[in-house]
N, CA, C and O of each residue as an XYZ file, in Angstrom:
672
protein
N      11.224     10.471     19.739
C       9.927     10.187     19.164
C       8.999      9.768     20.294
O       9.365      8.971     21.159
N       7.809     10.311     20.270
C       6.849      9.991     21.307
C       6.137      8.694     20.983
O       5.854      8.397     19.823
N       5.853      7.931     22.016
C       5.164      6.663     21.841
C       3.678      6.893     21.655
O       3.130      7.898     22.107
N       3.036      5.956     20.990
C       1.590      5.985     20.902
C       1.044      4.734     21.567
O       1.739      3.729     21.717
N      -0.182      4.821     21.951
C      -0.903      3.671     22.487
C      -1.946      3.254     21.473
O      -2.644      4.100     20.915
N      -2.061      1.965     21.229
C      -3.126      1.429     20.391
C      -4.013      0.594     21.296
O      -3.579     -0.426     21.830
N      -5.257      1.024     21.469
C      -6.212      0.318     22.321
C      -7.235     -0.374     21.432
O      -8.004      0.289     20.735
N      -7.249     -1.703     21.453
C      -8.246     -2.492     20.731
C      -9.354     -2.817     21.719
O      -9.144     -3.569     22.670
N     -10.540     -2.247     21.493
C     -11.645     -2.452     22.406
C     -12.499     -3.636     21.958
O     -12.465     -4.030     20.792
N     -13.267     -4.201     22.896
C     -14.095     -5.367     22.597
C     -15.173     -5.059     21.569
O     -15.615     -5.952     20.846
N     -15.600     -3.806     21.498
C     -16.647     -3.424     20.543
C     -16.137     -3.387     19.107
O     -16.921     -3.233     18.170
N     -14.823     -3.528     18.935
C     -14.250     -3.460     17.600
C     -13.656     -2.107     17.282
O     -13.006     -1.944     16.250
N     -13.870     -1.123     18.160
C     -13.318      0.206     17.945
C     -11.856      0.229     18.365
O     -11.432     -0.537     19.231
N     -11.097      1.115     17.743
C      -9.673      1.236     18.031
C      -9.380      2.696     18.331
O      -9.824      3.580     17.599
N      -8.641      2.959     19.396
C      -8.237      4.312     19.743
C      -6.719      4.375     19.726
O      -6.049      3.608     20.418
N      -6.180      5.293     18.930
C      -4.740      5.483     18.835
C      -4.444      6.885     19.333
O      -5.000      7.855     18.816
N      -3.574      7.008     20.330
C      -3.236      8.315     20.863
C      -1.840      8.324     21.422
O      -1.308      7.284     21.810
N      -1.240      9.505     21.466
C       0.093      9.649     22.046
C      -0.010      9.766     23.550
O      -0.968     10.324     24.084
N       0.997      9.228     24.227
C       1.016      9.300     25.682
C       1.128     10.756     26.128
O       1.962     11.498     25.610
N       0.310     11.165     27.069
C       0.396     12.500     27.639
C      -0.233     13.591     26.794
O      -0.214     14.753     27.200
N      -0.788     13.267     25.641
C      -1.427     14.271     24.799
C      -2.839     13.800     24.481
O      -3.031     12.741     23.885
N      -3.809     14.584     24.878
C      -5.187     14.193     24.610
C      -5.708     14.815     23.323
O      -6.750     14.390     22.825
N      -5.018     15.808     22.768
C      -5.523     16.451     21.560
C      -5.123     15.723     20.285
O      -5.726     15.971     19.240
N      -4.143     14.844     20.323
C      -3.746     14.071     19.151
C      -4.292     12.657     19.291
O      -3.862     11.895     20.158
N      -5.242     12.317     18.430
C      -5.805     10.975     18.505
C      -6.345     10.564     17.143
O      -6.603     11.403     16.280
N      -6.508      9.273     16.969
C      -7.218      8.690     15.837
C      -8.180      7.673     16.436
O      -7.759      6.734     17.112
N      -9.470      7.862     16.189
C     -10.480      6.951     16.712
C     -11.092      6.219     15.534
O     -11.687      6.835     14.650
N     -10.946      4.902     15.523
C     -11.448      4.085     14.430
C     -12.701      3.377     14.925
O     -12.628      2.421     15.697
N     -13.839      3.860     14.473
C     -15.116      3.264     14.848
C     -15.525      2.190     13.863
O     -14.730      1.763     13.026
N     -16.767      1.759     13.967
C     -17.252      0.704     13.092
C     -17.425      1.187     11.658
O     -17.144      0.443     10.717
N     -17.879      2.412     11.481
C     -18.156      2.937     10.142
C     -17.301      4.134      9.760
O     -17.345      4.565      8.607
N     -16.528      4.686     10.683
C     -15.808      5.920     10.408
C     -14.455      5.940     11.101
O     -14.175      5.135     11.989
N     -13.620      6.889     10.668
C     -12.345      7.173     11.327
C     -12.371      8.646     11.698
O     -12.427      9.510     10.823
N     -12.330      8.931     12.980
C     -12.268     10.312     13.459
C     -10.851     10.605     13.903
O     -10.215      9.770     14.547
N     -10.344     11.794     13.564
C      -8.967     12.101     13.915
C      -8.812     13.575     14.273
O      -9.566     14.433     13.813
N      -7.837     13.831     15.085
C      -7.434     15.182     15.450
C      -5.927     15.157     15.626
O      -5.402     14.448     16.484
N      -5.236     15.937     14.806
C      -3.784     15.936     14.844
C      -3.268     17.360     14.781
O      -3.817     18.208     14.078
N      -2.211     17.606     15.522
C      -1.557     18.899     15.485
C      -0.132     18.675     14.997
O       0.603     17.855     15.546
N       0.246     19.412     13.961
C       1.581     19.274     13.400
C       2.265     20.613     13.268
O       1.789     21.628     13.778
N       3.398     20.603     12.571
C       4.140     21.846     12.379
C       3.379     22.832     11.516
O       3.515     24.044     11.686
N       2.582     22.325     10.595
C       1.877     23.188      9.653
C       0.428     23.451     10.053
O      -0.381     23.839      9.209
N       0.093     23.252     11.300
C      -1.255     23.515     11.781
C      -1.900     22.246     12.313
O      -1.243     21.224     12.517
N      -3.190     22.341     12.526
C      -3.897     21.172     13.051
C      -4.987     20.766     12.083
O      -5.528     21.588     11.343
N      -5.301     19.466     12.103
C      -6.401     18.977     11.289
C      -7.304     18.102     12.134
O      -6.856     17.317     12.970
N      -8.578     18.268     11.887
C      -9.608     17.498     12.579
C     -10.583     17.031     11.519
O     -10.868     17.766     10.574
N     -11.090     15.840     11.659
C     -12.063     15.399     10.683
C     -12.548     13.998     10.907
O     -12.154     13.315     11.853
N     -13.420     13.585     10.006
C     -13.993     12.248     10.019
C     -13.993     11.730      8.593
O     -14.352     12.447      7.658
N     -13.588     10.477      8.434
C     -13.532      9.840      7.125
C     -14.267      8.511      7.225
O     -14.156      7.806      8.227
N     -15.016      8.175      6.186
C     -15.704      6.894      6.160
C     -14.699      5.759      6.070
O     -13.719      5.840      5.330
N     -14.947      4.719      6.818
C     -14.031      3.580      6.834
C     -14.014      2.827      5.513
O     -13.041      2.146      5.188
N     -15.084      2.951      4.763
C     -15.143      2.269      3.471
C     -14.220      2.922      2.443
O     -13.944      2.331      1.399
N     -13.737      4.143      2.728
C     -12.839      4.838      1.803
C     -11.369      4.507      2.017
O     -10.520      4.995      1.271
N     -11.043      3.688      3.020
C      -9.643      3.375      3.313
C      -9.041      2.607      2.147
O      -9.517      1.536      1.773
N      -7.983      3.178      1.581
C      -7.306      2.556      0.442
C      -6.094      1.753      0.882
O      -5.836      0.673      0.349
N      -5.341      2.274      1.859
C      -4.137      1.567      2.289
C      -3.757      1.961      3.705
O      -4.083      3.048      4.180
N      -3.057      1.044      4.366
C      -2.478      1.270      5.687
C      -1.030      0.826      5.583
O      -0.751     -0.352      5.358
N      -0.103      1.772      5.747
C       1.311      1.499      5.487
C       2.138      1.868      6.711
O       1.925      2.911      7.328
N       3.077      1.004      7.049
C       4.073      1.310      8.072
C       5.321      1.771      7.329
O       5.936      0.996      6.597
N       5.690      3.025      7.519
C       6.749      3.644      6.733
C       7.890      4.076      7.645
O       7.659      4.515      8.772
N       9.105      3.952      7.162
C      10.279      4.384      7.911
C      10.823      5.658      7.256
O      11.397      5.606      6.168
N      10.641      6.800      7.927
C      11.069      8.080      7.363
C      12.465      8.434      7.859
O      12.780      8.280      9.039
N      13.285      8.905      6.943
C      14.644      9.326      7.258
C      14.765     10.825      7.024
O      14.115     11.377      6.136
N      15.583     11.468      7.808
C      15.857     12.891      7.591
C      16.914     13.042      6.513
O      17.917     12.329      6.515
N      16.688     13.975      5.587
C      17.645     14.237      4.524
C      18.388     15.521      4.878
O      17.826     16.613      4.787
N      19.647     15.390      5.280
C      20.406     16.540      5.737
C      21.084     17.283      4.594
O      21.493     18.429      4.780
N      21.215     16.681      3.433
C      21.971     17.312      2.346
C      21.338     18.625      1.899
O      22.056     19.604      1.698
N      20.027     18.677      1.737
C      19.396     19.934      1.305
C      19.507     21.008      2.379
O      19.656     22.187      2.058
N      19.436     20.620      3.642
C      19.577     21.596      4.724
C      20.974     22.196      4.730
O      21.130     23.406      4.898
N      21.987     21.365      4.549
C      23.376     21.863      4.517
C      23.573     22.816      3.344
O      24.226     23.850      3.491
N      23.018     22.481      2.186
C      23.153     23.361      1.009
C      22.518     24.721      1.277
O      23.112     25.754      0.967
N      21.318     24.731      1.850
C      20.654     26.010      2.108
C      21.379     26.822      3.185
O      21.435     28.047      3.087
N      21.926     26.176      4.194
C      22.678     26.906      5.226
C      23.951     27.504      4.623
O      24.312     28.634      4.951
N      24.627     26.771      3.756
C      25.832     27.303      3.088
C      25.460     28.480      2.189
O      26.162     29.492      2.175
N      24.370     28.359      1.442
C      23.932     29.473      0.599
C      23.565     30.704      1.422
O      23.886     31.828      1.036
N      22.900     30.498      2.540
C      22.552     31.628      3.411
C      23.806     32.283      3.963
O      23.858     33.507      4.086
N      24.815     31.493      4.298
C      26.081     32.044      4.787
C      26.773     32.853      3.698
O      27.285     33.939      3.965
N      26.792     32.332      2.469
C      27.395     33.074      1.361
C      26.670     34.388      1.093
O      27.312     35.410      0.850
N      25.352     34.369      1.134
C      24.586     35.608      0.943
C      24.874     36.585      2.074
O      25.018     37.782      1.821
N      24.962     36.113      3.306
C      25.258     37.001      4.440
C      26.644     37.617      4.295
O      26.817     38.810      4.546
N      27.630     36.824      3.894
C      28.991     37.345      3.703
C      29.012     38.349      2.558
O      29.657     39.391      2.670
N      28.321     38.058      1.460
C      28.309     38.999      0.334
C      27.574     40.283      0.695
O      27.983     41.359      0.261
N      26.502     40.201      1.474
C      25.824     41.422      1.938
C      26.780     42.250      2.790
O      26.856     43.470      2.638
N      27.500     41.594      3.674
C      28.417     42.304      4.561
C      29.552     42.965      3.777
O      29.968     44.073      4.113
N      30.049     42.305      2.751
C      31.183     42.843      1.983
C      30.727     43.905      0.981
O      31.378     44.941      0.851
N      29.629     43.668      0.277
C      29.229     44.521     -0.833
C      28.458     45.769     -0.425
O      28.475     46.758     -1.158
N      27.796     45.756      0.698
C      26.982     46.902      1.101
C      27.742     47.712      2.145
O      28.236     47.184      3.141
N      27.819     49.023      1.877
C      28.588     49.899      2.762
C      27.757     50.440      3.921
O      28.306     50.683      4.996
N      26.476     50.633      3.741
C      25.643     51.247      4.782
C      25.357     50.222      5.880
O      24.844     49.132      5.626
N      25.706     50.611      7.111
C      25.488     49.715      8.248
C      24.005     49.480      8.527
O      23.636     48.452      9.095
N      23.141     50.443      8.124
C      21.708     50.275      8.348
C      21.135     49.137      7.503
O      20.095     48.575      7.850
N      21.795     48.795      6.409
C      21.342     47.691      5.568
C      22.194     46.447      5.820
O      21.691     45.324      5.766
N      23.461     46.647      6.089
C      24.397     45.537      6.249
C      24.045     44.652      7.448
O      23.948     43.433      7.307
N      23.858     45.238      8.592
C      23.620     44.465      9.815
C      22.262     43.743      9.768
O      22.208     42.552     10.075
N      21.160     44.425      9.394
C      19.892     43.676      9.296
C      19.945     42.560      8.247
O      19.350     41.502      8.455
N      20.636     42.769      7.139
C      20.756     41.737      6.111
C      21.458     40.501      6.632
O      21.022     39.377      6.385
N      22.555     40.714      7.361
C      23.289     39.589      7.943
C      22.436     38.897      9.006
O      22.441     37.669      9.094
N      21.704     39.666      9.813
C      20.844     39.072     10.835
C      19.705     38.255     10.222
O      19.341     37.202     10.745
N      19.148     38.741      9.118
C      18.079     37.987      8.448
C      18.626     36.653      7.920
O      17.976     35.616      8.059
N      19.804     36.681      7.321
C      20.395     35.444      6.807
C      20.754     34.483      7.947
O      20.600     33.269      7.813
N      21.231     35.032      9.060
C      21.541     34.201     10.229
C      20.258     33.566     10.776
O      20.236     32.384     11.118
N      19.196     34.366     10.851
C      17.911     33.842     11.312
C      17.375     32.762     10.387
O      16.814     31.767     10.845
N      17.551     32.961      9.070
C      17.100     31.947      8.122
C      17.871     30.648      8.300
O      17.291     29.565      8.230
N      19.183     30.752      8.532
C      19.993     29.551      8.749
C      19.545     28.809     10.002
O      19.447     27.582      9.996
N      19.275     29.545     11.074
C      18.802     28.897     12.305
C      17.449     28.220     12.091
O      17.210     27.123     12.597
N      16.567     28.880     11.339
C      15.269     28.271     11.081
C      15.411     26.989     10.260
O      14.717     26.008     10.530
N      16.287     26.981      9.275
C      16.478     25.778      8.457
C      17.021     24.617      9.288
O      16.628     23.468      9.088
N      17.914     24.919     10.211
C      18.442     23.865     11.092
C      17.337     23.355     12.022
O      17.201     22.148     12.225
N      16.548     24.280     12.587
C      15.430     23.888     13.442
C      14.422     23.052     12.659
O      13.939     22.036     13.158
N      14.103     23.475     11.437
C      13.140     22.774     10.601
C      13.611     21.348     10.300
O      12.817     20.408     10.289
N      14.893     21.210     10.062
C      15.437     19.878      9.776
C      15.279     18.937     10.966
O      14.872     17.788     10.797
N      15.595     19.409     12.155
C      15.551     18.532     13.326
C      14.152     18.367     13.902
O      13.936     17.477     14.725
N      13.195     19.200     13.495
C      11.830     19.042     13.998
C      10.984     18.167     13.090
O       9.844     17.855     13.434
N      11.509     17.761     11.941
C      10.776     16.862     11.056
C      10.677     15.488     11.701
O      11.620     15.026     12.344
N       9.513     14.829     11.524
C       9.392     13.497     12.104
C      10.319     12.515     11.413
O      10.431     12.498     10.187
N      10.974     11.708     12.209
C      11.834     10.655     11.674
C      11.487      9.375     12.408
O      10.953      9.405     13.517
N      11.787      8.279     11.796
C      11.445      7.000     12.386
C      10.226      6.430     11.715
O       9.934      6.756     10.565
N       9.505      5.578     12.425
C       8.361      4.904     11.838
C       7.088      5.724     11.983
O       6.843      6.349     13.015
N       6.287      5.705     10.932
C       4.965      6.321     10.954
C       3.975      5.352     10.313
O       4.314      4.602      9.398
N       2.756      5.389     10.814
C       1.666      4.651     10.180
C       0.915      5.654      9.331
O       0.467      6.686      9.830
N       0.773      5.355      8.041
C       0.060      6.240      7.134
C      -1.215      5.545      6.682
O      -1.176      4.476      6.073
N      -2.355      6.177      6.994
C      -3.658      5.666      6.586
C      -4.174      6.571      5.483
O      -4.388      7.763      5.702
N      -4.376      6.008      4.299
C      -4.919      6.779      3.178
C      -6.373      6.389      3.003
O      -6.704      5.233      2.737
N      -7.241      7.395      3.160
C      -8.675      7.180      3.031
C      -9.240      8.307      2.182
O      -9.277      9.460      2.611
N      -9.674      7.973      0.991
C     -10.183      8.996      0.088
C      -9.059      9.944     -0.281
O      -7.981      9.514     -0.693
N      -9.313     11.236     -0.132
C      -8.294     12.242     -0.409
C      -7.470     12.577      0.828
O      -6.496     13.323      0.733
N      -7.838     12.047      1.971
C      -7.173     12.361      3.232
C      -6.070     11.356      3.521
O      -6.193     10.166      3.229
N      -4.992     11.861      4.099
C      -3.884     11.008      4.507
C      -3.609     11.296      5.987
O      -3.270     12.421      6.355
N      -3.756     10.283      6.819
C      -3.556     10.438      8.258
C      -2.214      9.809      8.608
O      -2.004      8.616      8.389
N      -1.304     10.618      9.155
C       0.034     10.155      9.508
C       0.136     10.083     11.025
O      -0.101     11.070     11.723
N       0.492      8.898     11.529
C       0.584      8.677     12.971
C       2.022      8.284     13.300
O       2.439      7.175     12.963
N       2.798      9.168     13.954
C       4.165      8.782     14.316
C       4.166      7.745     15.429
O       3.445      7.882     16.417
N       4.975      6.712     15.267
C       5.050      5.639     16.257
C       6.505      5.430     16.656
O       7.425      5.852     15.956
N       6.690      4.779     17.778
C       8.047      4.457     18.203
C       8.543      3.273     17.384
O       7.747      2.545     16.790
N       9.840      3.084     17.353
C      10.427      2.025     16.543
C      10.152      0.636     17.090
O      10.433     -0.361     16.425
N       9.604      0.560     18.299
C       9.339     -0.758     18.873
C       7.859     -1.127     18.802
O       7.359     -1.846     19.667
N       7.150     -0.638     17.774
C       5.767     -1.027     17.555
C       5.745     -2.499     17.171
O       6.476     -2.933     16.281
N       4.899     -3.257     17.851
C       4.879     -4.693     17.563
C       4.205     -4.950     16.217
O       3.243     -4.277     15.846
N       4.722     -5.919     15.514
C       4.191     -6.292     14.200
C       2.765     -6.813     14.351
O       1.927     -6.599     13.474
N       2.492     -7.487     15.447
C       1.156     -8.027     15.691
C       0.125     -6.896     15.782
O      -0.945     -6.974     15.179
N       0.460     -5.834     16.551
C      -0.466     -4.698     16.675
C      -0.696     -4.023     15.328
O      -1.827     -3.671     14.994
N       0.375     -3.840     14.552
C       0.215     -3.215     13.243
C      -0.628     -4.080     12.319
O      -1.513     -3.573     11.630
N      -0.362     -5.382     12.300
C      -1.142     -6.283     11.439
C      -2.611     -6.321     11.851
O      -3.497     -6.399     11.000
N      -2.863     -6.267     13.138
C      -4.240     -6.258     13.621
C      -4.938     -4.967     13.204
O      -6.099     -4.989     12.797
N      -4.231     -3.848     13.305
C      -4.780     -2.565     12.864
C      -5.038     -2.580     11.361
O      -6.091     -2.137     10.903
N      -4.084     -3.085     10.604
C      -4.202     -3.142      9.145
C      -5.373     -4.046      8.731
O      -6.158     -3.687      7.854
N      -5.482     -5.204      9.359
C      -6.575     -6.119      9.032
C      -7.938     -5.513      9.344
O      -8.883     -5.656      8.568
N      -8.031     -4.835     10.490
C      -9.331     -4.271     10.866
C      -9.734     -3.123      9.946
O     -10.924     -2.907      9.719
N      -8.755     -2.380      9.410
C      -9.100     -1.267      8.525
C      -9.375     -1.708      7.094
O     -10.208     -1.113      6.411
N      -8.691     -2.732      6.640
C      -8.829     -3.124      5.239
C      -9.917     -4.155      4.992
O     -10.302     -4.383      3.845
N     -10.420     -4.783      6.050
C     -11.526     -5.722      5.868
C     -12.811     -5.000      6.222
O     -13.075     -4.704      7.388
N     -13.599     -4.723      5.211
C     -14.880     -4.030      5.395
C     -16.003     -4.956      4.973
O     -15.765     -6.075      4.520
N     -17.194     -4.493      5.120
C     -18.359     -5.240      4.644
C     -18.674     -4.829      3.209
O     -19.841     -4.675      2.848
N     -17.640     -4.651      2.390
C     -17.849     -4.205      1.019
C     -18.351     -5.326      0.127
O     -18.936     -5.055     -0.922
N     -18.138     -6.578      0.516
C     -18.602     -7.702     -0.316
C     -20.123     -7.692     -0.411
O     -20.677     -7.873     -1.496
N     -20.803     -7.483      0.713
C     -22.259     -7.476      0.684
C     -22.781     -6.255     -0.056
O     -23.812     -6.340     -0.724
N     -22.093     -5.117      0.047
C     -22.509     -3.917     -0.673
C     -22.317     -4.103     -2.171
O     -23.148     -3.655     -2.960
N     -21.236     -4.758     -2.571
C     -20.980     -4.968     -3.993
C     -22.034     -5.896     -4.599
O     -22.449     -5.688     -5.739
N     -22.473     -6.910     -3.860
C     -23.512     -7.799     -4.367
C     -24.831     -7.068     -4.531
O     -25.546     -7.303     -5.505
N     -25.170     -6.178     -3.589
C     -26.401     -5.409     -3.693
C     -26.365     -4.481     -4.900
O     -27.367     -4.336     -5.601
N     -25.229     -3.857     -5.145
C     -25.111     -2.942     -6.267
C     -25.147     -3.694     -7.593
O     -25.631     -3.151     -8.586
N     -24.655     -4.916     -7.634
C     -24.636     -5.684     -8.871
C     -26.036     -6.125     -9.288
O     -26.266     -6.352    -10.475
N     -26.964     -6.252     -8.370
C     -28.298     -6.690     -8.728
C     -29.130     -5.586     -9.348
O     -30.136     -5.880     -9.993
N     -28.754     -4.329     -9.181
C     -29.493     -3.221     -9.775
C     -29.107     -3.121    -11.246
O     -27.929     -3.022    -11.587
N     -30.105     -3.147    -12.098
C     -29.861     -3.092    -13.527
C     -30.670     -1.928    -14.096
O     -31.843     -1.748    -13.768
N     -30.029     -1.152    -14.946
C     -30.694     -0.044    -15.608
C     -31.032     -0.474    -17.024
O     -30.144     -0.858    -17.786
N     -32.285     -0.414    -17.376
C     -32.707     -0.827    -18.709
C     -33.396      0.340    -19.409
O     -34.247      1.014    -18.829
N     -33.024      0.560    -20.632
C     -33.671      1.595    -21.436
C     -35.040      1.114    -21.882
O     -35.210     -0.075    -22.152
N     -35.995      1.982    -21.963
C     -37.350      1.607    -22.430
C     -37.757      2.427    -23.598
O     -38.857      2.253    -24.122
């Protein structure tokens, strides 16, 4: 698992990025969260208002090997049945190769899934997942959580409460 750096700046902004990678970052400004992440399923870039942050969670993800083993066994059974039941070598060999390739992909997919601790920031409909090393200090996480969950929403709520709609 690659380490991340959390930089708390004097201006109140926070920059979270992986060591050695400049394209994966989360920048937490005063009013917004800007992020750019590249994952197995593509890349996402965007900006979310800080007032939309619903939760900040430190999660421990585990790899589930049971489903991978089941699919690899099923692929092996299909490959063996293709080899036994089909007489034409033009269909038999490609069928077995496709099943072998599928088994290799499932094993690769299992081991390329992120495991360990991740910070999940839910803001609006967006979910930002930041993989962290297992030695992330509790103080840094609590400081990040406090800075994201404490907004100036109290003053906004008071302003909205004073507006009254009256029928005439």
